[in-house]
mmCIF file of C-alpha atoms in Angstrom:
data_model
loop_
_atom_site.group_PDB
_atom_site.id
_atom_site.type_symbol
_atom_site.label_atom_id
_atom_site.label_comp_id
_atom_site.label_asym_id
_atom_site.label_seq_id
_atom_site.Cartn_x
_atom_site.Cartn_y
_atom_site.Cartn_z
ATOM 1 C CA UNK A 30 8.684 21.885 23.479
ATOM 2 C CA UNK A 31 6.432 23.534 25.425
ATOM 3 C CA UNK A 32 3.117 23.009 23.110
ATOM 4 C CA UNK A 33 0.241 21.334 24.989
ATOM 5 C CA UNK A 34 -0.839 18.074 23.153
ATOM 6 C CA UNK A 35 -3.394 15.926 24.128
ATOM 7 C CA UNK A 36 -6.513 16.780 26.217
ATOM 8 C CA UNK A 37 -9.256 15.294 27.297
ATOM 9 C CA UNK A 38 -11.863 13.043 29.315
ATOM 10 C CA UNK A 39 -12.338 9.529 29.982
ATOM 11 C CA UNK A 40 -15.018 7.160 31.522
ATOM 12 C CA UNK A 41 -15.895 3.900 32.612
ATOM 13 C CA UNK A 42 -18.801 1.369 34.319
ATOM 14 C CA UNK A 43 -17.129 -1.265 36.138
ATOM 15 C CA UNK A 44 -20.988 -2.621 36.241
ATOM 16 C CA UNK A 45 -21.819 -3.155 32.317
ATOM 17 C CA UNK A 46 -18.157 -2.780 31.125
ATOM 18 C CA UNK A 47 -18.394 0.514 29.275
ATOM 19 C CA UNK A 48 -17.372 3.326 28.395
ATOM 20 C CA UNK A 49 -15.829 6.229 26.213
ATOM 21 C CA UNK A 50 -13.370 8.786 26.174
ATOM 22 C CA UNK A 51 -13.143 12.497 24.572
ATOM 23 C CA UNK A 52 -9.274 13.287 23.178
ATOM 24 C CA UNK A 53 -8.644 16.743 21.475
ATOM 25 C CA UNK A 54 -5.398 17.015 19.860
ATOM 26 C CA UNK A 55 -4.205 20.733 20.289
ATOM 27 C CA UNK A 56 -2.858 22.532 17.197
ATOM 28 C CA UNK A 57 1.121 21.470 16.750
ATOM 29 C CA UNK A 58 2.954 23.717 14.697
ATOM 30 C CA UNK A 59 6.049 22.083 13.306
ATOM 31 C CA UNK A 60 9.275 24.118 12.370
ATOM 32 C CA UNK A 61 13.290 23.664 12.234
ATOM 33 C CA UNK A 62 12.875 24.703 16.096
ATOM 34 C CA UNK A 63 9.303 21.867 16.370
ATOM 35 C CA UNK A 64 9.989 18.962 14.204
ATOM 36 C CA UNK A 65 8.474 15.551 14.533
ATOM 37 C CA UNK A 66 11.642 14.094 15.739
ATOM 38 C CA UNK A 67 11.600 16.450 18.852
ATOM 39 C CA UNK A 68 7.913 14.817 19.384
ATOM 40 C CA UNK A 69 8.636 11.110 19.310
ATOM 41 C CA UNK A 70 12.604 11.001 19.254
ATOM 42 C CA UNK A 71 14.612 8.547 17.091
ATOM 43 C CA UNK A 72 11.929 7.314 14.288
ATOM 44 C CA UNK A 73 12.094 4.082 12.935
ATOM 45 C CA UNK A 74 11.571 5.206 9.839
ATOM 46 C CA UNK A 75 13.519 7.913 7.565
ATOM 47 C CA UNK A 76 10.837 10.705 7.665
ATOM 48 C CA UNK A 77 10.865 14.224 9.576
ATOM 49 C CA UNK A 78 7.603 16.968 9.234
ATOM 50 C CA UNK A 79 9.825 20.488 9.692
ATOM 51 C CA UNK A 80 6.355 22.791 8.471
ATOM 52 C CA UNK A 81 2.513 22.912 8.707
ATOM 53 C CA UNK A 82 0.557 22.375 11.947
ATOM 54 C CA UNK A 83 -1.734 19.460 12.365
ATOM 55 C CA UNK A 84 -4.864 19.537 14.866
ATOM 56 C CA UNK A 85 -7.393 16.953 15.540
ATOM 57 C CA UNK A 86 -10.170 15.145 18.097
ATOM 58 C CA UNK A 87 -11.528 12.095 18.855
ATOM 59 C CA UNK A 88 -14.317 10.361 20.442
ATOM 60 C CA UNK A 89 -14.376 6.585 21.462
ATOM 61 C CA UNK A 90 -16.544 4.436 23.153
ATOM 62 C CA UNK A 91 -16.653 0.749 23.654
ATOM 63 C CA UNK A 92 -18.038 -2.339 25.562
ATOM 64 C CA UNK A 93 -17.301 -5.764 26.770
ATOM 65 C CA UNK A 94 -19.122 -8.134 24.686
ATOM 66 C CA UNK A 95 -17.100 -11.147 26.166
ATOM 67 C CA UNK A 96 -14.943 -12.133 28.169
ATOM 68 C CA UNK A 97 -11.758 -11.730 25.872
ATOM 69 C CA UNK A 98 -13.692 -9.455 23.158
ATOM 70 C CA UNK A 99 -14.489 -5.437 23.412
ATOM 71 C CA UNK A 100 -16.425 -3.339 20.971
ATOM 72 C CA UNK A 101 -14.852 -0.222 20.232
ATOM 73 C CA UNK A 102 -16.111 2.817 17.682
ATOM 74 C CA UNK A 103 -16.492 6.144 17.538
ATOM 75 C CA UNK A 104 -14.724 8.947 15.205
ATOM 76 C CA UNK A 105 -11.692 10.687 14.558
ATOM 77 C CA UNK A 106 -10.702 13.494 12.753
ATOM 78 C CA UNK A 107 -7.360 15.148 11.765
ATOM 79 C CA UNK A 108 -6.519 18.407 10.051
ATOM 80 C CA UNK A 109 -3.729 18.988 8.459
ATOM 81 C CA UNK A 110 -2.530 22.242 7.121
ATOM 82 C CA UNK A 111 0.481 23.347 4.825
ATOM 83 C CA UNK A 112 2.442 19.829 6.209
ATOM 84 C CA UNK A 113 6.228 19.563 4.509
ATOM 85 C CA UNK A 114 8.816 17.478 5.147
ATOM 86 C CA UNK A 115 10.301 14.361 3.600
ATOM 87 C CA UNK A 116 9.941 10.002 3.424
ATOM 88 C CA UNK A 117 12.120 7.949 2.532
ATOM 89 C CA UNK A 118 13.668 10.697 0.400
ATOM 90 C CA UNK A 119 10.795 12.032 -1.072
ATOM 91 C CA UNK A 120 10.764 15.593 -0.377
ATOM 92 C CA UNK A 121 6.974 17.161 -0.024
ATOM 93 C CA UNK A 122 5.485 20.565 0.584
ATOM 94 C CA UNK A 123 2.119 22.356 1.617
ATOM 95 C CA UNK A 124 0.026 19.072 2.294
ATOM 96 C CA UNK A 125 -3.590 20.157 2.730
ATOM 97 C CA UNK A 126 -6.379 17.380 3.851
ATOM 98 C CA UNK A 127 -9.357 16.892 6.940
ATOM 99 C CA UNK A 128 -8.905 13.345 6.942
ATOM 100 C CA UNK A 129 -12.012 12.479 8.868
ATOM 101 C CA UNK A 130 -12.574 8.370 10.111
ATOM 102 C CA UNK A 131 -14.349 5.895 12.354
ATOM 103 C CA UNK A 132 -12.995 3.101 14.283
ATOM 104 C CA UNK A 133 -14.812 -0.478 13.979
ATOM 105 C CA UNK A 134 -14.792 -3.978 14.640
ATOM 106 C CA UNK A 135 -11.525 -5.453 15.423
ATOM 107 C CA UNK A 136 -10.280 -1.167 16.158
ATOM 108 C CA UNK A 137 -10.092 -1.141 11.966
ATOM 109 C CA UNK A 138 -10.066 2.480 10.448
ATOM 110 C CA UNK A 139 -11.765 3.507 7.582
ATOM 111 C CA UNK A 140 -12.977 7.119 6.133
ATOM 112 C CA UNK A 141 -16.327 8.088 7.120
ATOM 113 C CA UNK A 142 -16.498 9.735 3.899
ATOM 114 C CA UNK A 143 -14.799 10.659 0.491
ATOM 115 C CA UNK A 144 -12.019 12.780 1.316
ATOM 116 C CA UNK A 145 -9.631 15.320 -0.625
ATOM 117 C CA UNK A 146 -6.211 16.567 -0.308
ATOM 118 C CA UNK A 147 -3.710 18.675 -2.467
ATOM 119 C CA UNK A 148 -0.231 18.945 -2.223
ATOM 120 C CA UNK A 149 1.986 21.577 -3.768
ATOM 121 C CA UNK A 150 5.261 19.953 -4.406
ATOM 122 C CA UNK A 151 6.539 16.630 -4.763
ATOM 123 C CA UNK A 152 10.134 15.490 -5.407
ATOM 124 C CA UNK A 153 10.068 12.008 -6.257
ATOM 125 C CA UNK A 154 13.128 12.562 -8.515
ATOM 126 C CA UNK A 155 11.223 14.573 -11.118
ATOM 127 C CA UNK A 156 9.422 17.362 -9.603
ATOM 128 C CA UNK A 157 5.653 17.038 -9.327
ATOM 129 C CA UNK A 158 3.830 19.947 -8.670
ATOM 130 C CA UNK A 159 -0.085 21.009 -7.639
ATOM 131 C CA UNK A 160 -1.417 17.995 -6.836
ATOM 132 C CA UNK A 161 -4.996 17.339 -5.843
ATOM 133 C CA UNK A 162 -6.584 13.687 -5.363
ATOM 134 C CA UNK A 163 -9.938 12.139 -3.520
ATOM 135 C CA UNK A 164 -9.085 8.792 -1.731
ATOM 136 C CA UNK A 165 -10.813 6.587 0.976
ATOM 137 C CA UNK A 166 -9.391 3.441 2.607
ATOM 138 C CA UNK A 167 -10.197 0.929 5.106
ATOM 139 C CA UNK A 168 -7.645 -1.137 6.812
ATOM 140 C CA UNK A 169 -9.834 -3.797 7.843
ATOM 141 C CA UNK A 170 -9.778 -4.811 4.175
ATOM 142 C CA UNK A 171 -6.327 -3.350 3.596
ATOM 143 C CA UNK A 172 -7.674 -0.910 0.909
ATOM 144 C CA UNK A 173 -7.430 2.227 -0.077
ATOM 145 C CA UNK A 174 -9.085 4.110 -2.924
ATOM 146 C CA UNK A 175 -7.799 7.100 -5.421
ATOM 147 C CA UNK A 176 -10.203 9.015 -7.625
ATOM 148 C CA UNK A 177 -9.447 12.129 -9.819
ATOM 149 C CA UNK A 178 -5.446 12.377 -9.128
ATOM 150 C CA UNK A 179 -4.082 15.278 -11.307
ATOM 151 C CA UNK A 180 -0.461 16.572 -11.520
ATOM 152 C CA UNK A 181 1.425 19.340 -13.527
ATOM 153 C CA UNK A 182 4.853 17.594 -14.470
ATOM 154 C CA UNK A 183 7.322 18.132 -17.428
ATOM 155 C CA UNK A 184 5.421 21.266 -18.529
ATOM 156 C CA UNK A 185 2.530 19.134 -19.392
ATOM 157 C CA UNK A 186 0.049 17.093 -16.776
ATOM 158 C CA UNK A 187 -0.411 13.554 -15.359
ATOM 159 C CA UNK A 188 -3.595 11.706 -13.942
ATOM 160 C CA UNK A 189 -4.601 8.684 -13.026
ATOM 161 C CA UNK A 190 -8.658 8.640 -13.276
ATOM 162 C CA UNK A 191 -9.243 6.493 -10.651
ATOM 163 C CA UNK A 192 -6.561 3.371 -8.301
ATOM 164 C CA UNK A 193 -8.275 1.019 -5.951
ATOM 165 C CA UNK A 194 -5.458 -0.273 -3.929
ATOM 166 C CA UNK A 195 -6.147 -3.740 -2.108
ATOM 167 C CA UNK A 196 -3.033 -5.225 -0.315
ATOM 168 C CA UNK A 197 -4.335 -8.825 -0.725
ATOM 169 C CA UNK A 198 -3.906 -8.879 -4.398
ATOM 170 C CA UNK A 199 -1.166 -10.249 -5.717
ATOM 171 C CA UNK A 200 -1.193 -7.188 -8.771
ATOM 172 C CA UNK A 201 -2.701 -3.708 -8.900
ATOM 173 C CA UNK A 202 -3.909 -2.180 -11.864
ATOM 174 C CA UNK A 203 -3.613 1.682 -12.609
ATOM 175 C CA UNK A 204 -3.681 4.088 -15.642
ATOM 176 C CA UNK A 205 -1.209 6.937 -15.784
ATOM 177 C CA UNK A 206 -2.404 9.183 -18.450
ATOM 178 C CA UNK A 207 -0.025 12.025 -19.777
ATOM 179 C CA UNK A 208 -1.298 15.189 -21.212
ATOM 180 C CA UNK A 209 1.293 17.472 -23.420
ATOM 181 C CA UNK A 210 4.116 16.560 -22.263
ATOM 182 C CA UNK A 211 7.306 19.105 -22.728
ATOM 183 C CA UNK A 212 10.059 17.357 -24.858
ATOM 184 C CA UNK A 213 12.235 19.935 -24.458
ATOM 185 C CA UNK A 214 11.439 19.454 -20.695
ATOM 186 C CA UNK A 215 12.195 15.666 -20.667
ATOM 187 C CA UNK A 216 15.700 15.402 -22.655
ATOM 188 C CA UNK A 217 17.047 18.709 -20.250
ATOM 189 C CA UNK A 218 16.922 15.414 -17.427
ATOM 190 C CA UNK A 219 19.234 14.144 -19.572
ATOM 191 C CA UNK A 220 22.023 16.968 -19.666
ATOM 192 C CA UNK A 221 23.306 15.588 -23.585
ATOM 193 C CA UNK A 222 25.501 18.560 -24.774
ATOM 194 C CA UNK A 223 24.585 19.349 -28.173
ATOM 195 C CA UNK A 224 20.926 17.963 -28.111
ATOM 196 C CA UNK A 225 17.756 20.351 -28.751
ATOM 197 C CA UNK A 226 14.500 18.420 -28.888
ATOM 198 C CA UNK A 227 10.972 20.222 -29.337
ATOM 199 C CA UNK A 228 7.611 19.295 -29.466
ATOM 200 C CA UNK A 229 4.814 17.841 -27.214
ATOM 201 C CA UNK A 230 3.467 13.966 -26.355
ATOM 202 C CA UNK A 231 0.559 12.984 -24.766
ATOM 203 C CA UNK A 232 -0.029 9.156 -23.990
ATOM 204 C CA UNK A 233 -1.175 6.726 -21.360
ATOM 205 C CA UNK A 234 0.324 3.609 -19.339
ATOM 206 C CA UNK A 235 -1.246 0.586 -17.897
ATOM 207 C CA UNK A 236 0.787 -0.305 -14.929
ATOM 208 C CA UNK A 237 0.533 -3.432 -12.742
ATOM 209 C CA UNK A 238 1.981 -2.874 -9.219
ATOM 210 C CA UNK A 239 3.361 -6.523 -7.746
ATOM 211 C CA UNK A 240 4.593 -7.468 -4.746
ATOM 212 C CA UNK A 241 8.095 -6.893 -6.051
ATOM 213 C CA UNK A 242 7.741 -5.275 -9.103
ATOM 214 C CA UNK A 243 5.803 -2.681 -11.266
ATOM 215 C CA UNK A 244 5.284 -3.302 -14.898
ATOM 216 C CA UNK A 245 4.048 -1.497 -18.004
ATOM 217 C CA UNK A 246 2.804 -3.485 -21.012
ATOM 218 C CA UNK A 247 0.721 -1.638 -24.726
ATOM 219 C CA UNK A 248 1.046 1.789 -23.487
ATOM 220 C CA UNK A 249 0.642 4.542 -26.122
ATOM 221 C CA UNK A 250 2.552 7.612 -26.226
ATOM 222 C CA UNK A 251 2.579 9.933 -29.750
ATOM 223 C CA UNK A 252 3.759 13.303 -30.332
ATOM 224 C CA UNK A 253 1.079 16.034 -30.715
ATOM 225 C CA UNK A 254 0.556 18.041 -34.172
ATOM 226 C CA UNK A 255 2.530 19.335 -36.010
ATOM 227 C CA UNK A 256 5.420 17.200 -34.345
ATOM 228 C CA UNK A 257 8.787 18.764 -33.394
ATOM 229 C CA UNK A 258 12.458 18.718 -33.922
ATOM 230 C CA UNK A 259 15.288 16.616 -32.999
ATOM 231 C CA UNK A 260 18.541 18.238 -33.610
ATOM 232 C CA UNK A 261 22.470 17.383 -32.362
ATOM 233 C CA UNK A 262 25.565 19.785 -32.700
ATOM 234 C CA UNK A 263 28.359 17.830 -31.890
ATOM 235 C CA UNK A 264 31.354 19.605 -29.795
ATOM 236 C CA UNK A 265 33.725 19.301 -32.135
ATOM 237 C CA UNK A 266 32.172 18.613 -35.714
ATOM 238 C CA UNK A 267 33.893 16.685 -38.082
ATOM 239 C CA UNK A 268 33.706 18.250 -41.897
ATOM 240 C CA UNK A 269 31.214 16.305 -43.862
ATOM 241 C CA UNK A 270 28.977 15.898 -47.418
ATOM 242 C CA UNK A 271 26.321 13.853 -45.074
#
């Protein structure tokens, strides 16, 4: 509502069947006022971005190579700043990466290099807060690529070392590995009157993603020295030797 968007320049040779064009995407700022859904309408999808401002450019060439086929390439970059909003009722806020990617054969995308991003807060039902990851991806091969992924969450941390996503596969394999974990954290969730637990875990879980399931088999999780305590005081207690 009144922010310029798109910009730019365009060519082409009607003699070799060529040519490229120059986009710049002008800085959007979204807001209450500025939110995606003023941008593009109805979505198809449950999602709105209501902060964070997003800018980005583009440069694409291409070429007849036949008569039904066209090479296309050239980069793209996108920067995006402080981003919040929510998916499918996941709630996130402050996402931070320059997502930076060329266009191929076949007008596939894939990162021209590794890239980072952070995030400050996640709600996916339990909060997850300052997360940071390295990813690539390619969707020519349907793949995408996770390294270093670290979370704080229940007082304690969670990472997974490294994902490599490949839609093709009928199962995905990833590690989850928990460091000191708060108990005290995890049975407040719960909301049992009566029940104090204290103490830390740490652990890890192999999980297999499926097409229509996710599954955990010989995961570990201990409590940390020197333990901790498990106590219940019932409402009303009933006089007892025991």
């Amino acid at each position: 509502k009144g922010q310029p968007l798109l910009s730019g320049t365009a060519n082409h040779s009607l003699l070799d069947q060529s040519g490229s064009i120059e986009v710049a995407l002008a800085e959007y700022i979204f807001s209450n006022i500025t939110p995606l859904s003023s941008l593009l309408g109805n979505l198809p999808i449950e999602a709105e971005l209501l902060a964070g401002k997003v800018a980005g450019e583009a440069g694409i060439s291409w070429l007849k190579t036949s008569e039904s086929a066209w090479d296309v390439e050239g980069p793209i970059s996108l920067s995006i700043e402080d981003l919040g909003g929510f998916y499918n009722g996941v709630f996130f806020v402050d996402l931070n990466t320059d997502l930076r990617a060329i266009i191929g054969a076949g007008t596939t995308l894939r990162s021209s290099e590794k890239l980072s991003a952070t995030v400050a807060k996640l709600d996916v039902g339990l909060p997850l807060e300052n997360i940071q990851w390295q990813y690539q991806f390619n969707t020519g091969l349907g793949e995408i690529t996770v390294d270093g992924l670290h979370t704080e969450l229940l007082g304690g941390s969670a990472s997974i070392p490294e994902f490599s996503y490949q839609a093709q596969r009928d199962e995905n394999f990833l590690t989850l590995v928990l460091g000191n974990l708060e108990l005290s954290t995890i049975a407040s969730l719960a909301e049992y009157p009566g029940v104090y637990v204290d103490g830390l875990i740490s652990g890890y879980l192999p999980i297999a993603i499926g097409s229509d399931k996710i599954t955990i088999e010989k995961g570990l999780i201990g409590a940390l020295n020197p333990g901790g305590t498990i106590r219940y005081t019932p409402a009303n207690p009933i006089p007892s030797t025991n």
